PDB file of C-alpha atoms in Angstrom:
ATOM      1  CA  UNK A   1       1.886 -18.888 -18.485  1.00  0.00           C
ATOM      2  CA  UNK A   2       0.358 -19.914 -14.985  1.00  0.00           C
ATOM      3  CA  UNK A   3       2.274 -17.857 -12.741  1.00  0.00           C
ATOM      4  CA  UNK A   4       3.517 -14.074 -13.355  1.00  0.00           C
ATOM      5  CA  UNK A   5       5.212 -11.625 -11.218  1.00  0.00           C
ATOM      6  CA  UNK A   6       4.788  -7.810 -11.314  1.00  0.00           C
ATOM      7  CA  UNK A   7       7.018  -5.037 -10.380  1.00  0.00           C
ATOM      8  CA  UNK A   8       6.399  -1.547 -10.661  1.00  0.00           C
ATOM      9  CA  UNK A   9       9.391   1.023 -11.384  1.00  0.00           C
ATOM     10  CA  UNK A  10       9.256   4.500 -10.472  1.00  0.00           C
ATOM     11  CA  UNK A  11      12.623   5.995 -10.402  1.00  0.00           C
ATOM     12  CA  UNK A  12      13.993   3.027  -8.513  1.00  0.00           C
ATOM     13  CA  UNK A  13      16.101   1.376 -11.475  1.00  0.00           C
ATOM     14  CA  UNK A  14      18.972   0.127  -8.783  1.00  0.00           C
ATOM     15  CA  UNK A  15      16.025  -1.188  -6.810  1.00  0.00           C
ATOM     16  CA  UNK A  16      14.805  -3.133  -9.863  1.00  0.00           C
ATOM     17  CA  UNK A  17      17.920  -4.274 -11.003  1.00  0.00           C
ATOM     18  CA  UNK A  18      18.840  -6.048  -7.553  1.00  0.00           C
ATOM     19  CA  UNK A  19      15.137  -7.482  -7.153  1.00  0.00           C
ATOM     20  CA  UNK A  20      15.335  -9.155 -11.005  1.00  0.00           C
ATOM     21  CA  UNK A  21      18.586 -10.573  -9.859  1.00  0.00           C
ATOM     22  CA  UNK A  22      16.775 -12.389  -6.996  1.00  0.00           C
ATOM     23  CA  UNK A  23      14.035 -13.611  -9.739  1.00  0.00           C
ATOM     24  CA  UNK A  24      16.419 -15.015 -12.193  1.00  0.00           C
ATOM     25  CA  UNK A  25      15.386 -18.615 -10.960  1.00  0.00           C
ATOM     26  CA  UNK A  26      11.797 -18.547 -10.180  1.00  0.00           C
ATOM     27  CA  UNK A  27       9.230 -20.533 -12.375  1.00  0.00           C
ATOM     28  CA  UNK A  28       7.166 -17.499 -13.385  1.00  0.00           C
ATOM     29  CA  UNK A  29       6.846 -14.834 -16.132  1.00  0.00           C
ATOM     30  CA  UNK A  30       8.291 -11.430 -14.910  1.00  0.00           C
ATOM     31  CA  UNK A  31       6.195  -8.309 -15.811  1.00  0.00           C
ATOM     32  CA  UNK A  32       8.050  -4.861 -15.158  1.00  0.00           C
ATOM     33  CA  UNK A  33       5.858  -1.900 -15.120  1.00  0.00           C
ATOM     34  CA  UNK A  34       7.580   1.404 -16.035  1.00  0.00           C
ATOM     35  CA  UNK A  35       5.746   3.910 -13.864  1.00  0.00           C
ATOM     36  CA  UNK A  36       6.797   6.815 -16.345  1.00  0.00           C
ATOM     37  CA  UNK A  37      10.011   6.719 -14.740  1.00  0.00           C
ATOM     38  CA  UNK A  38      12.633   9.404 -15.938  1.00  0.00           C
ATOM     39  CA  UNK A  39      14.804   6.707 -17.147  1.00  0.00           C
ATOM     40  CA  UNK A  40      13.278   4.306 -19.809  1.00  0.00           C
ATOM     41  CA  UNK A  41      13.445   0.893 -17.755  1.00  0.00           C
ATOM     42  CA  UNK A  42      13.310  -1.263 -20.702  1.00  0.00           C
ATOM     43  CA  UNK A  43      16.353   0.272 -22.273  1.00  0.00           C
ATOM     44  CA  UNK A  44      18.471   0.383 -19.252  1.00  0.00           C
ATOM     45  CA  UNK A  45      17.193  -3.567 -18.321  1.00  0.00           C
ATOM     46  CA  UNK A  46      16.333  -5.525 -21.378  1.00  0.00           C
ATOM     47  CA  UNK A  47      19.940  -6.385 -22.160  1.00  0.00           C
ATOM     48  CA  UNK A  48      20.445  -7.872 -18.877  1.00  0.00           C
ATOM     49  CA  UNK A  49      17.056  -9.432 -18.458  1.00  0.00           C
ATOM     50  CA  UNK A  50      15.988 -10.504 -22.055  1.00  0.00           C
ATOM     51  CA  UNK A  51      12.918 -12.456 -20.861  1.00  0.00           C
ATOM     52  CA  UNK A  52      11.318 -10.204 -18.689  1.00  0.00           C
ATOM     53  CA  UNK A  53       8.319  -8.363 -20.315  1.00  0.00           C
ATOM     54  CA  UNK A  54       8.032  -4.565 -19.934  1.00  0.00           C
ATOM     55  CA  UNK A  55       5.185  -2.236 -20.220  1.00  0.00           C
ATOM     56  CA  UNK A  56       5.533   1.451 -19.958  1.00  0.00           C
ATOM     57  CA  UNK A  57       2.812   3.612 -18.520  1.00  0.00           C
ATOM     58  CA  UNK A  58       2.765   7.294 -19.976  1.00  0.00           C
ATOM     59  CA  UNK A  59       2.084   8.579 -16.671  1.00  0.00           C
ATOM     60  CA  UNK A  60       3.069   7.691 -12.886  1.00  0.00           C
ATOM     61  CA  UNK A  61      -0.435   5.921 -11.762  1.00  0.00           C
ATOM     62  CA  UNK A  62       0.845   5.272  -8.188  1.00  0.00           C
ATOM     63  CA  UNK A  63       0.891   1.520  -6.614  1.00  0.00           C
ATOM     64  CA  UNK A  64      -2.687   1.184  -7.801  1.00  0.00           C
ATOM     65  CA  UNK A  65      -2.362   2.106 -11.376  1.00  0.00           C
ATOM     66  CA  UNK A  66       1.085   0.672 -12.114  1.00  0.00           C
ATOM     67  CA  UNK A  67      -0.110  -2.616 -10.518  1.00  0.00           C
ATOM     68  CA  UNK A  68      -3.091  -2.599 -12.684  1.00  0.00           C
ATOM     69  CA  UNK A  69      -1.327  -2.204 -15.716  1.00  0.00           C
ATOM     70  CA  UNK A  70       0.720  -5.468 -14.681  1.00  0.00           C
ATOM     71  CA  UNK A  71      -2.309  -7.466 -13.724  1.00  0.00           C
ATOM     72  CA  UNK A  72      -4.066  -6.592 -16.973  1.00  0.00           C
ATOM     73  CA  UNK A  73      -1.232  -7.606 -18.914  1.00  0.00           C
ATOM     74  CA  UNK A  74      -0.408 -10.823 -16.697  1.00  0.00           C
ATOM     75  CA  UNK A  75      -4.011 -12.070 -16.892  1.00  0.00           C
ATOM     76  CA  UNK A  76      -4.263 -11.193 -21.023  1.00  0.00           C
ATOM     77  CA  UNK A  77      -1.264 -13.474 -21.093  1.00  0.00           C
ATOM     78  CA  UNK A  78      -2.904 -16.349 -19.321  1.00  0.00           C
ATOM     79  CA  UNK A  79      -1.786 -16.036 -15.771  1.00  0.00           C
ATOM     80  CA  UNK A  80      -3.800 -17.648 -13.355  1.00  0.00           C
ATOM     81  CA  UNK A  81      -2.006 -16.623 -10.342  1.00  0.00           C
ATOM     82  CA  UNK A  82      -0.078 -13.049 -10.150  1.00  0.00           C
ATOM     83  CA  UNK A  83       2.038 -12.078  -7.552  1.00  0.00           C
ATOM     84  CA  UNK A  84       2.548  -8.182  -7.067  1.00  0.00           C
ATOM     85  CA  UNK A  85       5.902  -7.657  -5.587  1.00  0.00           C
ATOM     86  CA  UNK A  86       7.677  -4.117  -4.760  1.00  0.00           C
ATOM     87  CA  UNK A  87      10.559  -3.646  -6.655  1.00  0.00           C
ATOM     88  CA  UNK A  88      13.016  -2.859  -3.454  1.00  0.00           C
ATOM     89  CA  UNK A  89      12.766  -6.338  -2.287  1.00  0.00           C
ATOM     90  CA  UNK A  90      14.617  -9.677  -3.033  1.00  0.00           C
ATOM     91  CA  UNK A  91      13.457 -12.939  -2.368  1.00  0.00           C
ATOM     92  CA  UNK A  92      13.935 -16.567  -1.417  1.00  0.00           C
ATOM     93  CA  UNK A  93      14.777 -19.118  -4.115  1.00  0.00           C
ATOM     94  CA  UNK A  94      11.502 -21.207  -2.850  1.00  0.00           C
ATOM     95  CA  UNK A  95       9.617 -17.994  -3.194  1.00  0.00           C
ATOM     96  CA  UNK A  96       7.209 -18.921  -6.338  1.00  0.00           C
ATOM     97  CA  UNK A  97       6.914 -22.770  -5.158  1.00  0.00           C
ATOM     98  CA  UNK A  98       5.907 -21.736  -1.698  1.00  0.00           C
ATOM     99  CA  UNK A  99       3.358 -19.218  -2.363  1.00  0.00           C
ATOM    100  CA  UNK A 100       1.402 -21.014  -5.260  1.00  0.00           C
ATOM    101  CA  UNK A 101       0.980 -24.267  -3.747  1.00  0.00           C
ATOM    102  CA  UNK A 102      -1.903 -22.785  -1.334  1.00  0.00           C
ATOM    103  CA  UNK A 103      -4.693 -22.772  -3.871  1.00  0.00           C
ATOM    104  CA  UNK A 104      -7.510 -22.192  -1.101  1.00  0.00           C
ATOM    105  CA  UNK A 105      -6.420 -18.484  -0.558  1.00  0.00           C
ATOM    106  CA  UNK A 106      -7.544 -15.778  -3.019  1.00  0.00           C
ATOM    107  CA  UNK A 107      -5.136 -13.451  -1.607  1.00  0.00           C
ATOM    108  CA  UNK A 108      -1.987 -14.820   0.084  1.00  0.00           C
ATOM    109  CA  UNK A 109       1.251 -13.055   1.521  1.00  0.00           C
ATOM    110  CA  UNK A 110       4.444 -14.254   3.189  1.00  0.00           C
ATOM    111  CA  UNK A 111       6.059 -13.150   6.329  1.00  0.00           C
ATOM    112  CA  UNK A 112       8.112  -9.988   5.088  1.00  0.00           C
ATOM    113  CA  UNK A 113      11.703  -9.412   6.620  1.00  0.00           C
ATOM    114  CA  UNK A 114      13.754  -6.287   6.426  1.00  0.00           C
ATOM    115  CA  UNK A 115      16.494  -6.355   3.902  1.00  0.00           C
ATOM    116  CA  UNK A 116      19.248  -5.065   6.250  1.00  0.00           C
ATOM    117  CA  UNK A 117      20.643  -6.954   9.029  1.00  0.00           C
ATOM    118  CA  UNK A 118      19.457  -8.478  11.561  1.00  0.00           C
ATOM    119  CA  UNK A 119      16.672  -8.957   9.169  1.00  0.00           C
ATOM    120  CA  UNK A 120      13.888  -8.523  11.782  1.00  0.00           C
ATOM    121  CA  UNK A 121      10.237  -9.147  10.673  1.00  0.00           C
ATOM    122  CA  UNK A 122       8.984  -6.126   9.165  1.00  0.00           C
ATOM    123  CA  UNK A 123       5.278  -7.518   8.431  1.00  0.00           C
ATOM    124  CA  UNK A 124       3.100 -10.202   9.173  1.00  0.00           C
ATOM    125  CA  UNK A 125      -0.622 -10.502   9.170  1.00  0.00           C
ATOM    126  CA  UNK A 126      -3.017  -7.319   9.424  1.00  0.00           C
ATOM    127  CA  UNK A 127      -7.084  -7.513  10.953  1.00  0.00           C
ATOM    128  CA  UNK A 128      -8.996  -4.157  10.323  1.00  0.00           C
ATOM    129  CA  UNK A 129     -10.758  -1.750  12.472  1.00  0.00           C
ATOM    130  CA  UNK A 130     -11.411  -3.658  15.578  1.00  0.00           C
ATOM    131  CA  UNK A 131     -13.170  -1.648  18.076  1.00  0.00           C
ATOM    132  CA  UNK A 132     -11.140  -3.199  21.123  1.00  0.00           C
ATOM    133  CA  UNK A 133      -7.742  -2.017  19.327  1.00  0.00           C
ATOM    134  CA  UNK A 134      -6.598   1.541  19.432  1.00  0.00           C
ATOM    135  CA  UNK A 135      -5.705   2.089  15.732  1.00  0.00           C
ATOM    136  CA  UNK A 136      -7.328   0.588  12.489  1.00  0.00           C
ATOM    137  CA  UNK A 137      -4.418  -1.943  11.246  1.00  0.00           C
ATOM    138  CA  UNK A 138      -3.664  -4.390  14.158  1.00  0.00           C
ATOM    139  CA  UNK A 139      -0.957  -6.725  13.416  1.00  0.00           C
ATOM    140  CA  UNK A 140      -1.493 -10.584  13.617  1.00  0.00           C
ATOM    141  CA  UNK A 141       1.704 -12.491  14.633  1.00  0.00           C
ATOM    142  CA  UNK A 142       2.270 -15.530  12.184  1.00  0.00           C
ATOM    143  CA  UNK A 143       4.387 -18.254  13.379  1.00  0.00           C
ATOM    144  CA  UNK A 144       7.378 -19.557  11.069  1.00  0.00           C
ATOM    145  CA  UNK A 145       5.717 -22.957  10.933  1.00  0.00           C
ATOM    146  CA  UNK A 146       4.787 -22.910   7.320  1.00  0.00           C
ATOM    147  CA  UNK A 147       0.988 -22.799   8.403  1.00  0.00           C
ATOM    148  CA  UNK A 148      -1.498 -19.966   6.926  1.00  0.00           C
ATOM    149  CA  UNK A 149      -3.061 -17.543   9.305  1.00  0.00           C
ATOM    150  CA  UNK A 150      -6.420 -15.870   8.373  1.00  0.00           C
ATOM    151  CA  UNK A 151      -6.004 -11.961   8.211  1.00  0.00           C
ATOM    152  CA  UNK A 152      -8.237  -9.154   6.537  1.00  0.00           C
ATOM    153  CA  UNK A 153      -5.325  -7.659   4.608  1.00  0.00           C
ATOM    154  CA  UNK A 154      -2.177  -8.944   2.917  1.00  0.00           C
ATOM    155  CA  UNK A 155       0.509  -6.315   2.659  1.00  0.00           C
ATOM    156  CA  UNK A 156       0.699  -4.769  -0.712  1.00  0.00           C
ATOM    157  CA  UNK A 157       4.853  -5.440  -0.513  1.00  0.00           C
ATOM    158  CA  UNK A 158       4.232  -8.985  -1.619  1.00  0.00           C
ATOM    159  CA  UNK A 159       0.820 -10.485  -2.191  1.00  0.00           C
ATOM    160  CA  UNK A 160      -0.275 -13.324  -4.390  1.00  0.00           C
ATOM    161  CA  UNK A 161      -3.970 -13.036  -5.881  1.00  0.00           C
ATOM    162  CA  UNK A 162      -5.968 -15.391  -8.209  1.00  0.00           C
ATOM    163  CA  UNK A 163      -7.389 -14.894 -11.578  1.00  0.00           C
ATOM    164  CA  UNK A 164     -10.955 -15.546 -10.131  1.00  0.00           C
ATOM    165  CA  UNK A 165     -10.458 -12.846  -7.435  1.00  0.00           C
ATOM    166  CA  UNK A 166      -9.904  -9.856 -10.170  1.00  0.00           C
ATOM    167  CA  UNK A 167     -12.634 -11.536 -12.162  1.00  0.00           C
ATOM    168  CA  UNK A 168     -15.318 -11.041  -9.240  1.00  0.00           C
ATOM    169  CA  UNK A 169     -14.206  -7.966  -7.920  1.00  0.00           C
ATOM    170  CA  UNK A 170     -12.478  -6.144 -10.487  1.00  0.00           C
ATOM    171  CA  UNK A 171      -8.969  -4.363 -10.207  1.00  0.00           C
ATOM    172  CA  UNK A 172      -7.400  -2.314  -7.673  1.00  0.00           C
ATOM    173  CA  UNK A 173      -9.231   1.336  -7.047  1.00  0.00           C
ATOM    174  CA  UNK A 174      -6.839   3.815  -8.491  1.00  0.00           C
ATOM    175  CA  UNK A 175      -8.567   6.526  -6.794  1.00  0.00           C
ATOM    176  CA  UNK A 176      -6.373   5.774  -3.846  1.00  0.00           C
ATOM    177  CA  UNK A 177      -3.280   6.273  -6.140  1.00  0.00           C
ATOM    178  CA  UNK A 178      -0.832   5.555  -3.021  1.00  0.00           C
ATOM    179  CA  UNK A 179      -1.633   4.200   0.447  1.00  0.00           C
ATOM    180  CA  UNK A 180      -4.531   1.939   1.705  1.00  0.00           C
ATOM    181  CA  UNK A 181      -5.395   0.500  -1.857  1.00  0.00           C
ATOM    182  CA  UNK A 182      -4.034  -2.882  -0.869  1.00  0.00           C
ATOM    183  CA  UNK A 183      -6.174  -2.544   2.168  1.00  0.00           C
ATOM    184  CA  UNK A 184      -9.234  -1.911   0.237  1.00  0.00           C
ATOM    185  CA  UNK A 185      -8.369  -4.424  -2.534  1.00  0.00           C
ATOM    186  CA  UNK A 186      -8.157  -7.103   0.171  1.00  0.00           C
ATOM    187  CA  UNK A 187     -11.623  -6.220   2.099  1.00  0.00           C
ATOM    188  CA  UNK A 188     -13.318  -6.113  -1.229  1.00  0.00           C
ATOM    189  CA  UNK A 189     -12.021  -9.551  -1.864  1.00  0.00           C
ATOM    190  CA  UNK A 190     -12.939 -10.743   1.630  1.00  0.00           C
ATOM    191  CA  UNK A 191     -16.258  -9.172   1.193  1.00  0.00           C
ATOM    192  CA  UNK A 192     -16.683 -10.950  -1.951  1.00  0.00           C
ATOM    193  CA  UNK A 193     -16.230 -14.483   0.092  1.00  0.00           C
ATOM    194  CA  UNK A 194     -12.499 -15.401  -0.803  1.00  0.00           C
ATOM    195  CA  UNK A 195     -10.121 -16.273   1.912  1.00  0.00           C
ATOM    196  CA  UNK A 196      -7.181 -13.924   2.805  1.00  0.00           C
ATOM    197  CA  UNK A 197      -3.903 -15.148   4.384  1.00  0.00           C
ATOM    198  CA  UNK A 198      -0.240 -14.851   5.436  1.00  0.00           C
ATOM    199  CA  UNK A 199       2.037 -18.170   5.050  1.00  0.00           C
ATOM    200  CA  UNK A 200       3.982 -18.857   7.882  1.00  0.00           C
ATOM    201  CA  UNK A 201       7.323 -18.750   5.960  1.00  0.00           C
ATOM    202  CA  UNK A 202      10.105 -15.880   5.590  1.00  0.00           C
ATOM    203  CA  UNK A 203      10.045 -15.392   1.650  1.00  0.00           C
ATOM    204  CA  UNK A 204      10.810 -11.590   1.253  1.00  0.00           C
ATOM    205  CA  UNK A 205      13.051  -9.241   2.214  1.00  0.00           C
ATOM    206  CA  UNK A 206      11.915  -5.466   2.006  1.00  0.00           C
ATOM    207  CA  UNK A 207      14.302  -2.699   1.662  1.00  0.00           C
ATOM    208  CA  UNK A 208      10.986  -0.299   2.692  1.00  0.00           C
ATOM    209  CA  UNK A 209       9.874   3.074   1.923  1.00  0.00           C
ATOM    210  CA  UNK A 210      11.827   3.834  -1.117  1.00  0.00           C
ATOM    211  CA  UNK A 211       9.322   5.983  -3.024  1.00  0.00           C
ATOM    212  CA  UNK A 212       8.792   8.067   0.436  1.00  0.00           C
ATOM    213  CA  UNK A 213      12.594   8.404   0.924  1.00  0.00           C
ATOM    214  CA  UNK A 214      12.949   9.798  -2.693  1.00  0.00           C
ATOM    215  CA  UNK A 215      10.023  11.934  -2.659  1.00  0.00           C
ATOM    216  CA  UNK A 216       9.569  13.071   1.100  1.00  0.00           C
ATOM    217  CA  UNK A 217       7.383  12.270   3.845  1.00  0.00           C
ATOM    218  CA  UNK A 218       4.643  14.572   3.147  1.00  0.00           C
ATOM    219  CA  UNK A 219       3.615  12.337   0.177  1.00  0.00           C
ATOM    220  CA  UNK A 220       2.775   9.647   2.767  1.00  0.00           C
ATOM    221  CA  UNK A 221       1.229  12.079   5.043  1.00  0.00           C
ATOM    222  CA  UNK A 222      -1.265  13.184   2.554  1.00  0.00           C
ATOM    223  CA  UNK A 223      -2.429  10.185   1.062  1.00  0.00           C
ATOM    224  CA  UNK A 224      -2.642   8.515   4.450  1.00  0.00           C
ATOM    225  CA  UNK A 225      -4.881  11.310   5.845  1.00  0.00           C
ATOM    226  CA  UNK A 226      -6.867  11.276   2.722  1.00  0.00           C
ATOM    227  CA  UNK A 227      -7.187   7.787   1.763  1.00  0.00           C
ATOM    228  CA  UNK A 228      -8.298   6.675   5.222  1.00  0.00           C
ATOM    229  CA  UNK A 229     -11.557   8.391   4.747  1.00  0.00           C
ATOM    230  CA  UNK A 230     -12.062   6.802   1.557  1.00  0.00           C
ATOM    231  CA  UNK A 231     -11.421   3.495   2.846  1.00  0.00           C
ATOM    232  CA  UNK A 232     -13.823   3.697   5.576  1.00  0.00           C
ATOM    233  CA  UNK A 233     -16.585   4.963   3.637  1.00  0.00           C
ATOM    234  CA  UNK A 234     -16.387   2.038   1.022  1.00  0.00           C
ATOM    235  CA  UNK A 235     -16.262  -0.838   4.090  1.00  0.00           C
ATOM    236  CA  UNK A 236     -18.830   0.796   6.318  1.00  0.00           C
ATOM    237  CA  UNK A 237     -20.902  -1.644   8.398  1.00  0.00           C
ATOM    238  CA  UNK A 238     -18.726  -4.439   8.514  1.00  0.00           C
ATOM    239  CA  UNK A 239     -19.672  -7.353  11.108  1.00  0.00           C
ATOM    240  CA  UNK A 240     -17.347  -6.945  14.051  1.00  0.00           C
ATOM    241  CA  UNK A 241     -15.806  -3.437  13.524  1.00  0.00           C
ATOM    242  CA  UNK A 242     -16.577  -0.177  14.835  1.00  0.00           C
ATOM    243  CA  UNK A 243     -19.451   1.975  13.564  1.00  0.00           C
ATOM    244  CA  UNK A 244     -19.230   4.304  10.647  1.00  0.00           C
ATOM    245  CA  UNK A 245     -19.776   6.962  12.998  1.00  0.00           C
ATOM    246  CA  UNK A 246     -16.921   6.014  15.712  1.00  0.00           C
ATOM    247  CA  UNK A 247     -14.720   5.038  12.757  1.00  0.00           C
ATOM    248  CA  UNK A 248     -14.476   8.453  11.139  1.00  0.00           C
ATOM    249  CA  UNK A 249     -14.366  10.143  14.513  1.00  0.00           C
ATOM    250  CA  UNK A 250     -11.434   7.878  15.319  1.00  0.00           C
ATOM    251  CA  UNK A 251     -10.180   8.783  11.789  1.00  0.00           C
ATOM    252  CA  UNK A 252     -10.381  12.624  12.630  1.00  0.00           C
ATOM    253  CA  UNK A 253      -8.264  12.165  15.801  1.00  0.00           C
ATOM    254  CA  UNK A 254      -5.788   9.878  14.496  1.00  0.00           C
ATOM    255  CA  UNK A 255      -5.030  12.460  11.796  1.00  0.00           C
ATOM    256  CA  UNK A 256      -5.289  15.800  14.067  1.00  0.00           C
ATOM    257  CA  UNK A 257      -2.890  13.985  16.419  1.00  0.00           C
ATOM    258  CA  UNK A 258      -0.476  13.357  13.429  1.00  0.00           C
ATOM    259  CA  UNK A 259      -0.960  16.735  12.202  1.00  0.00           C
ATOM    260  CA  UNK A 260       0.094  18.074  16.131  1.00  0.00           C
ATOM    261  CA  UNK A 261       3.067  15.428  16.307  1.00  0.00           C
ATOM    262  CA  UNK A 262       4.447  16.987  12.596  1.00  0.00           C
ATOM    263  CA  UNK A 263       4.540  20.488  13.863  1.00  0.00           C
ATOM    264  CA  UNK A 264       5.550  19.522  17.286  1.00  0.00           C
ATOM    265  CA  UNK A 265       8.762  17.989  15.435  1.00  0.00           C
ATOM    266  CA  UNK A 266       9.147  21.165  13.236  1.00  0.00           C
ATOM    267  CA  UNK A 267       7.929  19.596  10.116  1.00  0.00           C
ATOM    268  CA  UNK A 268       5.679  22.016   8.800  1.00  0.00           C
ATOM    269  CA  UNK A 269       5.425  20.939   5.174  1.00  0.00           C
ATOM    270  CA  UNK A 270       4.409  17.344   6.556  1.00  0.00           C
ATOM    271  CA  UNK A 271       2.097  18.657   8.766  1.00  0.00           C
ATOM    272  CA  UNK A 272       0.287  20.876   5.843  1.00  0.00           C
ATOM    273  CA  UNK A 273       0.225  17.510   3.797  1.00  0.00           C
ATOM    274  CA  UNK A 274      -1.775  15.944   6.699  1.00  0.00           C
ATOM    275  CA  UNK A 275      -4.392  18.783   6.401  1.00  0.00           C
ATOM    276  CA  UNK A 276      -4.860  18.697   2.682  1.00  0.00           C
ATOM    277  CA  UNK A 277      -5.199  14.992   2.735  1.00  0.00           C
ATOM    278  CA  UNK A 278      -7.573  15.431   5.425  1.00  0.00           C
ATOM    279  CA  UNK A 279      -9.463  18.420   3.282  1.00  0.00           C
ATOM    280  CA  UNK A 280      -9.307  16.355   0.205  1.00  0.00           C
ATOM    281  CA  UNK A 281     -10.738  13.422   1.453  1.00  0.00           C
ATOM    282  CA  UNK A 282     -13.771  15.385   3.252  1.00  0.00           C
ATOM    283  CA  UNK A 283     -14.282  16.740  -0.436  1.00  0.00           C
ATOM    284  CA  UNK A 284     -14.106  13.473  -2.106  1.00  0.00           C
ATOM    285  CA  UNK A 285     -11.152  14.658  -4.261  1.00  0.00           C
ATOM    286  CA  UNK A 286      -9.096  11.589  -4.955  1.00  0.00           C
ATOM    287  CA  UNK A 287      -6.576  10.028  -7.392  1.00  0.00           C
ATOM    288  CA  UNK A 288      -3.179  11.782  -7.746  1.00  0.00           C
ATOM    289  CA  UNK A 289      -2.420  14.496  -5.654  1.00  0.00           C
ATOM    290  CA  UNK A 290      -3.075  18.251  -6.963  1.00  0.00           C
ATOM    291  CA  UNK A 291      -2.027  21.401  -5.849  1.00  0.00           C
ATOM    292  CA  UNK A 292      -5.075  23.041  -6.836  1.00  0.00           C
ATOM    293  CA  UNK A 293      -6.398  25.702  -4.899  1.00  0.00           C
ATOM    294  CA  UNK A 294      -8.407  24.652  -1.457  1.00  0.00           C
ATOM    295  CA  UNK A 295     -10.994  27.452  -0.388  1.00  0.00           C
ATOM    296  CA  UNK A 296     -11.026  27.754   3.279  1.00  0.00           C
ATOM    297  CA  UNK A 297      -7.644  25.741   3.511  1.00  0.00           C
ATOM    298  CA  UNK A 298      -6.259  28.851   5.716  1.00  0.00           C
ATOM    299  CA  UNK A 299      -9.095  29.182   7.848  1.00  0.00           C
ATOM    300  CA  UNK A 300      -9.255  25.494   8.589  1.00  0.00           C
ATOM    301  CA  UNK A 301      -5.573  25.310   9.660  1.00  0.00           C
ATOM    302  CA  UNK A 302      -5.596  28.508  11.575  1.00  0.00           C
ATOM    303  CA  UNK A 303      -8.267  26.804  13.600  1.00  0.00           C
ATOM    304  CA  UNK A 304      -6.636  23.843  13.839  1.00  0.00           C
ATOM    305  CA  UNK A 305      -3.393  25.110  15.110  1.00  0.00           C
ATOM    306  CA  UNK A 306      -5.052  27.537  17.561  1.00  0.00           C
ATOM    307  CA  UNK A 307      -6.310  24.272  19.183  1.00  0.00           C
ATOM    308  CA  UNK A 308      -3.154  22.576  19.253  1.00  0.00           C
ATOM    309  CA  UNK A 309      -1.536  25.299  20.917  1.00  0.00           C
ATOM    310  CA  UNK A 310      -4.656  25.548  23.574  1.00  0.00           C
ATOM    311  CA  UNK A 311      -4.280  21.904  24.187  1.00  0.00           C
ATOM    312  CA  UNK A 312      -0.684  22.090  24.736  1.00  0.00           C
ATOM    313  CA  UNK A 313      -0.821  24.865  27.137  1.00  0.00           C
ATOM    314  CA  UNK A 314      -3.341  23.494  29.222  1.00  0.00           C
ATOM    315  CA  UNK A 315      -1.709  19.845  28.997  1.00  0.00           C
TER     316      UNK A 315
END
């Protein structure tokens, strides 16, 4: 096969079924990774989708681990281009044909719209860590003219990667598990000399945040805070970006602001998840989240909470 599409399912069977329906006419091999879902995905879907290939993981490897299983299966089967596609999406009929004709990009994605009306644009292109911008991920508008806009990061909801990228930089870093792993993957590809772009065509409709809707926002807050530190550490010293010192300082400010916002909105568990992520990031604890003992965590939380209250009091 020349083109493969990889979907990862973690307790999202209805979403996966809908996505597969939209993929029926696509000229590609489809691989579904069952990321240790409660229900056996292959048993539930094989009769309706007999041509789909299924890979079952004994454990939930997150976005990173699940997609790596799919990538390895696709490459071992001879794929030259692999499209990583979130299972809570649907696609346009010309989805594969549009993406695969642009062979000069090592990684390429489309403009993505929300699934629900009025189908507004959800994601376009992204640049990373520019000192003139307030955040770490700056949105880049992509006109719907069929052209390609150069970017630093392609959204992990849908990205096509060429075989030679994997052969040169390796697979997705599973220490991220979830959140910022596609940013790291894209930046590694860019640093290895590959072109990254977003195609000016709206090809994918995304339901959005299905995993977090099921598992709660705390899981997103944890991995965001933790993995941002790993991302900055792995990609320090990039030309045209903040220094590493300024980047880490900015990350701490962002994370503590997120903590304060969660507390002020009454989301105590999500606020604690932010601090747990920060703690584990500083300690170098990566991979799947664990509720293991964090010595000194209560003291850290008490100090940060005191500072938050003082700041709120003095305005």
